[in-house]
PDB file of C-alpha atoms and ligand atoms in Angstrom:
ATOM      1  CA  MET A   1     322.551  76.726  93.709  1.00 69.00           C
ATOM      2  CA  SER A   2     320.465  77.038  90.561  1.00 77.00           C
ATOM      3  CA  MET A   3     316.523  77.639  90.536  1.00 76.00           C
ATOM      4  CA  ILE A   4     316.116  73.958  89.578  1.00 80.00           C
ATOM      5  CA  SER A   5     318.292  72.429  92.082  1.00 81.00           C
ATOM      6  CA  SER A   6     316.894  74.409  94.717  1.00 82.00           C
ATOM      7  CA  MET A   7     313.461  73.311  93.700  1.00 81.00           C
ATOM      8  CA  LEU A   8     314.685  69.513  93.596  1.00 84.00           C
ATOM      9  CA  LYS A   9     316.110  70.303  97.189  1.00 89.00           C
ATOM     10  CA  ILE A  10     312.684  71.495  98.377  1.00 92.00           C
ATOM     11  CA  GLU A  11     310.986  68.514  96.902  1.00 94.00           C
ATOM     12  CA  GLU A  12     313.593  66.277  98.746  1.00 95.00           C
ATOM     13  CA  VAL A  13     312.897  67.857 101.925  1.00 97.00           C
ATOM     14  CA  ARG A  14     309.107  67.504 101.506  1.00 97.00           C
ATOM     15  CA  LYS A  15     309.628  63.801 101.028  1.00 97.00           C
ATOM     16  CA  ASP A  16     311.950  63.736 104.146  1.00 98.00           C
ATOM     17  CA  LEU A  17     309.177  65.520 105.916  1.00 98.00           C
ATOM     18  CA  ALA A  18     306.627  62.903 104.747  1.00 97.00           C
ATOM     19  CA  ARG A  19     308.703  60.095 105.919  1.00 98.00           C
ATOM     20  CA  LEU A  20     309.248  61.764 109.338  1.00 98.00           C
ATOM     21  CA  ASN A  21     305.658  62.645 109.698  1.00 97.00           C
ATOM     22  CA  SER A  22     304.766  58.806 109.450  1.00 97.00           C
ATOM     23  CA  ASP A  23     307.796  57.554 111.637  1.00 98.00           C
ATOM     24  CA  ALA A  24     307.624  60.115 114.519  1.00 98.00           C
ATOM     25  CA  LEU A  25     305.771  58.481 117.497  1.00 97.00           C
ATOM     26  CA  ASN A  26     304.641  61.862 118.834  1.00 97.00           C
ATOM     27  CA  ALA A  27     304.577  65.730 117.845  1.00 97.00           C
ATOM     28  CA  ASP A  28     307.626  66.208 120.147  1.00 97.00           C
ATOM     29  CA  GLN A  29     309.715  63.661 117.944  1.00 98.00           C
ATOM     30  CA  PHE A  30     308.261  65.042 114.893  1.00 98.00           C
ATOM     31  CA  MET A  31     309.273  68.766 115.751  1.00 98.00           C
ATOM     32  CA  ASP A  32     312.742  67.638 116.643  1.00 98.00           C
ATOM     33  CA  GLY A  33     312.893  65.854 113.248  1.00 98.00           C
ATOM     34  CA  VAL A  34     311.734  68.895 111.340  1.00 98.00           C
ATOM     35  CA  THR A  35     314.521  71.239 112.913  1.00 98.00           C
ATOM     36  CA  ARG A  36     317.013  68.514 111.915  1.00 98.00           C
ATOM     37  CA  VAL A  37     315.766  68.057 108.369  1.00 98.00           C
ATOM     38  CA  LEU A  38     315.697  71.761 107.607  1.00 98.00           C
ATOM     39  CA  HIS A  39     318.923  72.511 109.256  1.00 98.00           C
ATOM     40  CA  GLU A  40     320.756  69.692 107.462  1.00 97.00           C
ATOM     41  CA  LYS A  41     319.126  70.051 103.940  1.00 96.00           C
ATOM     42  CA  MET A  42     318.454  73.754 103.656  1.00 97.00           C
ATOM     43  CA  LEU A  43     321.989  75.206 103.310  1.00 94.00           C
ATOM     44  CA  LYS A  44     320.838  78.923 104.129  1.00 97.00           C
ATOM     45  CA  TYR A  45     318.994  77.847 107.352  1.00 98.00           C
ATOM     46  CA  ASN A  46     321.636  78.467 109.861  1.00 98.00           C
ATOM     47  CA  TRP A  47     319.513  78.226 113.017  1.00 98.00           C
ATOM     48  CA  VAL A  48     316.183  76.546 113.003  1.00 98.00           C
ATOM     49  CA  GLY A  49     313.899  76.210 116.126  1.00 98.00           C
ATOM     50  CA  PHE A  50     310.579  76.271 117.676  1.00 99.00           C
ATOM     51  CA  TYR A  51     309.254  78.714 120.221  1.00 98.00           C
ATOM     52  CA  MET A  52     305.999  77.469 121.879  1.00 98.00           C
ATOM     53  CA  LEU A  53     303.497  79.493 124.120  1.00 98.00           C
ATOM     54  CA  GLU A  54     304.215  78.602 127.699  1.00 98.00           C
ATOM     55  CA  PRO A  55     300.672  76.941 129.026  1.00 95.00           C
ATOM     56  CA  GLY A  56     299.228  79.245 131.726  1.00 94.00           C
ATOM     57  CA  ALA A  57     301.899  81.964 131.579  1.00 95.00           C
ATOM     58  CA  ASN A  58     300.542  85.490 132.386  1.00 95.00           C
ATOM     59  CA  PRO A  59     301.879  87.755 130.531  1.00 96.00           C
ATOM     60  CA  PRO A  60     302.011  85.106 127.565  1.00 97.00           C
ATOM     61  CA  MET A  61     305.422  84.008 126.920  1.00 98.00           C
ATOM     62  CA  LEU A  62     307.200  82.224 124.109  1.00 98.00           C
ATOM     63  CA  ALA A  63     309.667  79.270 125.368  1.00 98.00           C
ATOM     64  CA  LEU A  64     312.465  77.736 123.223  1.00 98.00           C
ATOM     65  CA  GLY A  65     311.662  74.091 122.190  1.00 98.00           C
ATOM     66  CA  HIS A  66     313.607  71.996 119.749  1.00 98.00           C
ATOM     67  CA  PHE A  67     316.288  73.826 117.884  1.00 98.00           C
ATOM     68  CA  GLN A  68     319.370  73.300 115.828  1.00 98.00           C
ATOM     69  CA  GLY A  69     322.245  75.657 115.769  1.00 98.00           C
ATOM     70  CA  ALA A  70     324.000  77.813 118.264  1.00 96.00           C
ATOM     71  CA  MET A  71     322.523  78.245 121.567  1.00 96.00           C
ATOM     72  CA  THR A  72     320.441  81.565 121.762  1.00 95.00           C
ATOM     73  CA  PRO A  73     320.390  83.973 124.671  1.00 96.00           C
ATOM     74  CA  HIS A  74     316.641  84.388 124.094  1.00 97.00           C
ATOM     75  CA  THR A  75     315.044  81.271 125.680  1.00 98.00           C
ATOM     76  CA  ARG A  76     311.853  83.027 126.650  1.00 98.00           C
ATOM     77  CA  ILE A  77     310.401  85.724 124.634  1.00 98.00           C
ATOM     78  CA  PRO A  78     307.329  88.108 125.645  1.00 98.00           C
ATOM     79  CA  LEU A  79     304.864  88.685 122.934  1.00 98.00           C
ATOM     80  CA  ASN A  80     305.696  92.351 122.785  1.00 98.00           C
ATOM     81  CA  GLN A  81     309.391  91.624 121.850  1.00 98.00           C
ATOM     82  CA  GLY A  82     311.138  90.435 119.149  1.00 98.00           C
ATOM     83  CA  ILE A  83     310.248  89.074 115.359  1.00 98.00           C
ATOM     84  CA  CYS A  84     309.109  86.191 117.388  1.00 98.00           C
ATOM     85  CA  GLY A  85     306.702  88.001 119.634  1.00 98.00           C
ATOM     86  CA  ALA A  86     305.398  89.788 116.680  1.00 98.00           C
ATOM     87  CA  ALA A  87     304.626  86.776 114.556  1.00 98.00           C
ATOM     88  CA  VAL A  88     302.482  85.299 117.249  1.00 98.00           C
ATOM     89  CA  SER A  89     300.781  88.616 118.096  1.00 98.00           C
ATOM     90  CA  LEU A  90     300.089  89.246 114.387  1.00 98.00           C
ATOM     91  CA  ARG A  91     299.097  85.561 113.672  1.00 98.00           C
ATOM     92  CA  LYS A  92     301.050  85.697 110.480  1.00 98.00           C
ATOM     93  CA  THR A  93     304.492  84.856 108.845  1.00 98.00           C
ATOM     94  CA  ILE A  94     307.018  87.546 109.108  1.00 98.00           C
ATOM     95  CA  ILE A  95     310.109  87.613 106.855  1.00 99.00           C
ATOM     96  CA  VAL A  96     312.899  90.201 107.602  1.00 98.00           C
ATOM     97  CA  ASP A  97     315.306  90.368 104.699  1.00 98.00           C
ATOM     98  CA  ASP A  98     317.843  92.568 106.760  1.00 98.00           C
ATOM     99  CA  VAL A  99     317.526  92.109 110.457  1.00 98.00           C
ATOM    100  CA  LYS A 100     319.758  95.116 111.268  1.00 98.00           C
ATOM    101  CA  SER A 101     316.887  97.439 109.721  1.00 98.00           C
ATOM    102  CA  ASP A 102     314.220  95.867 111.849  1.00 98.00           C
ATOM    103  CA  PRO A 103     313.875  97.649 115.405  1.00 98.00           C
ATOM    104  CA  ARG A 104     311.862  94.491 116.767  1.00 98.00           C
ATOM    105  CA  TYR A 105     314.792  92.212 115.992  1.00 98.00           C
ATOM    106  CA  LEU A 106     316.306  90.427 119.161  1.00 98.00           C
ATOM    107  CA  ALA A 107     319.844  89.387 118.115  1.00 95.00           C
ATOM    108  CA  CYS A 108     320.678  85.839 118.515  1.00 88.00           C
ATOM    109  CA  SER A 109     323.806  85.618 116.620  1.00 93.00           C
ATOM    110  CA  LEU A 110     326.049  88.409 115.151  1.00 94.00           C
ATOM    111  CA  GLU A 111     326.106  86.262 111.890  1.00 97.00           C
ATOM    112  CA  THR A 112     322.425  86.370 111.516  1.00 98.00           C
ATOM    113  CA  LYS A 113     321.335  88.695 108.596  1.00 98.00           C
ATOM    114  CA  SER A 114     317.821  87.448 107.781  1.00 98.00           C
ATOM    115  CA  GLU A 115     314.933  85.714 109.342  1.00 98.00           C
ATOM    116  CA  ILE A 116     311.680  83.946 108.905  1.00 99.00           C
ATOM    117  CA  VAL A 117     309.113  83.226 111.553  1.00 99.00           C
ATOM    118  CA  ALA A 118     305.877  81.189 110.831  1.00 99.00           C
ATOM    119  CA  PRO A 119     303.094  80.731 113.438  1.00 98.00           C
ATOM    120  CA  VAL A 120     302.028  77.034 114.402  1.00 98.00           C
ATOM    121  CA  PHE A 121     298.090  77.017 114.609  1.00 98.00           C
ATOM    122  CA  VAL A 122     296.367  74.311 116.767  1.00 98.00           C
ATOM    123  CA  ARG A 123     292.516  74.346 116.248  1.00 98.00           C
ATOM    124  CA  GLY A 124     292.771  77.977 114.926  1.00 98.00           C
ATOM    125  CA  GLN A 125     294.834  79.231 117.921  1.00 97.00           C
ATOM    126  CA  VAL A 126     298.420  80.174 117.770  1.00 98.00           C
ATOM    127  CA  ALA A 127     300.484  77.496 119.867  1.00 98.00           C
ATOM    128  CA  GLY A 128     303.844  78.527 118.834  1.00 98.00           C
ATOM    129  CA  GLU A 129     305.992  79.188 115.920  1.00 99.00           C
ATOM    130  CA  LEU A 130     308.932  78.033 113.693  1.00 99.00           C
ATOM    131  CA  ASP A 131     311.822  80.455 113.679  1.00 98.00           C
ATOM    132  CA  ILE A 132     314.679  80.248 110.974  1.00 98.00           C
ATOM    133  CA  ASP A 133     317.830  82.581 110.898  1.00 98.00           C
ATOM    134  CA  SER A 134     320.154  82.865 107.976  1.00 98.00           C
ATOM    135  CA  HIS A 135     323.652  83.972 107.766  1.00 98.00           C
ATOM    136  CA  PHE A 136     322.569  85.379 104.327  1.00 98.00           C
ATOM    137  CA  ALA A 137     320.575  88.618 103.662  1.00 98.00           C
ATOM    138  CA  SER A 138     317.087  88.049 101.891  1.00 98.00           C
ATOM    139  CA  ALA A 139     317.525  84.188 102.315  1.00 98.00           C
ATOM    140  CA  PHE A 140     313.758  83.794 102.466  1.00 98.00           C
ATOM    141  CA  GLY A 141     311.777  83.819  99.205  1.00 97.00           C
ATOM    142  CA  VAL A 142     308.343  82.553  98.225  1.00 96.00           C
ATOM    143  CA  ASP A 143     309.288  78.893  98.152  1.00 96.00           C
ATOM    144  CA  ASP A 144     310.943  79.232 101.608  1.00 97.00           C
ATOM    145  CA  ARG A 145     307.918  80.831 102.936  1.00 98.00           C
ATOM    146  CA  GLU A 146     305.802  77.989 101.454  1.00 97.00           C
ATOM    147  CA  LEU A 147     308.102  75.395 102.866  1.00 98.00           C
ATOM    148  CA  VAL A 148     308.205  76.862 106.400  1.00 98.00           C
ATOM    149  CA  GLU A 149     304.560  77.398 106.427  1.00 98.00           C
ATOM    150  CA  TYR A 150     303.907  73.751 105.467  1.00 98.00           C
ATOM    151  CA  CYS A 151     306.189  72.548 108.329  1.00 98.00           C
ATOM    152  CA  ALA A 152     304.346  74.938 110.648  1.00 98.00           C
ATOM    153  CA  ASP A 153     301.176  73.455 109.455  1.00 98.00           C
ATOM    154  CA  LEU A 154     302.382  69.673 109.695  1.00 98.00           C
ATOM    155  CA  VAL A 155     303.334  70.385 113.247  1.00 98.00           C
ATOM    156  CA  GLY A 156     299.925  72.109 114.226  1.00 98.00           C
ATOM    157  CA  LYS A 157     298.233  68.995 112.856  1.00 98.00           C
ATOM    158  CA  ARG A 158     300.304  66.759 114.836  1.00 98.00           C
ATOM    159  CA  LEU A 159     299.647  68.737 117.971  1.00 98.00           C
ATOM    160  CA  GLU A 160     295.983  68.604 117.263  1.00 97.00           C
ATOM    161  CA  GLN A 161     296.296  64.878 117.634  1.00 93.00           C
ATOM    162  CA  LYS A 162     297.458  65.050 121.099  1.00 72.00           C
TER     163      LYS A 162
HETATM  164  N1  SME B 201     315.549  86.845 116.371  1.00 87.38           N
HETATM  165  C1  SME B 201     314.428  86.503 117.194  1.00 87.38           C
HETATM  166  C2  SME B 201     314.810  86.028 118.565  1.00 87.38           C
HETATM  167  C3  SME B 201     315.192  84.482 118.674  1.00 87.38           C
HETATM  168  S1  SME B 201     316.637  84.105 117.819  1.00 87.38           S
HETATM  169  O1  SME B 201     316.722  84.329 116.420  1.00 87.38           O
HETATM  170  C4  SME B 201     316.893  82.386 118.033  1.00 87.38           C
HETATM  171  C5  SME B 201     313.469  87.607 117.330  1.00 87.38           C
HETATM  172  O2  SME B 201     313.909  88.787 116.851  1.00 87.38           O
HETATM  173  O3  SME B 201     312.358  87.347 118.024  1.00 87.38           O
END
């Protein structure tokens, strides 16, 4: 895919997200739709899912929410484990270009080569995250970070309406 067609694809995805945001009846439907759009349209996004903080869990725990792709063994992740735990603990997006070289990485599929995790903020507090795995090394560049953070942001805003 050329630079231009990849930018057009991201434009198309943003339009799909806007439509979805106005059609979805609640945050839950919206999150499900976000995973579907990203998984279907972004060819290198091979696993797309949300992990959300379990209300009242002590110690805090991330629980698998809506996702697209193969079932993962990691349905609950403590904050001191994985790239997922790190993104929530550090309150920032993490991109790992080569998962084999990151000791924090929890393997979900043998095919995964790179990963991006963006926190979802609700009223300034981390409520969960959007996690995407790719079968391709270094799959997530500046445009992907922008898109994934935009999705996480839209979800945070929907959750704030609850
Ligand atoms: N790789 C993640 C675990 C979740 S799976 O990718 C779906 C991590 O290191 O936290």
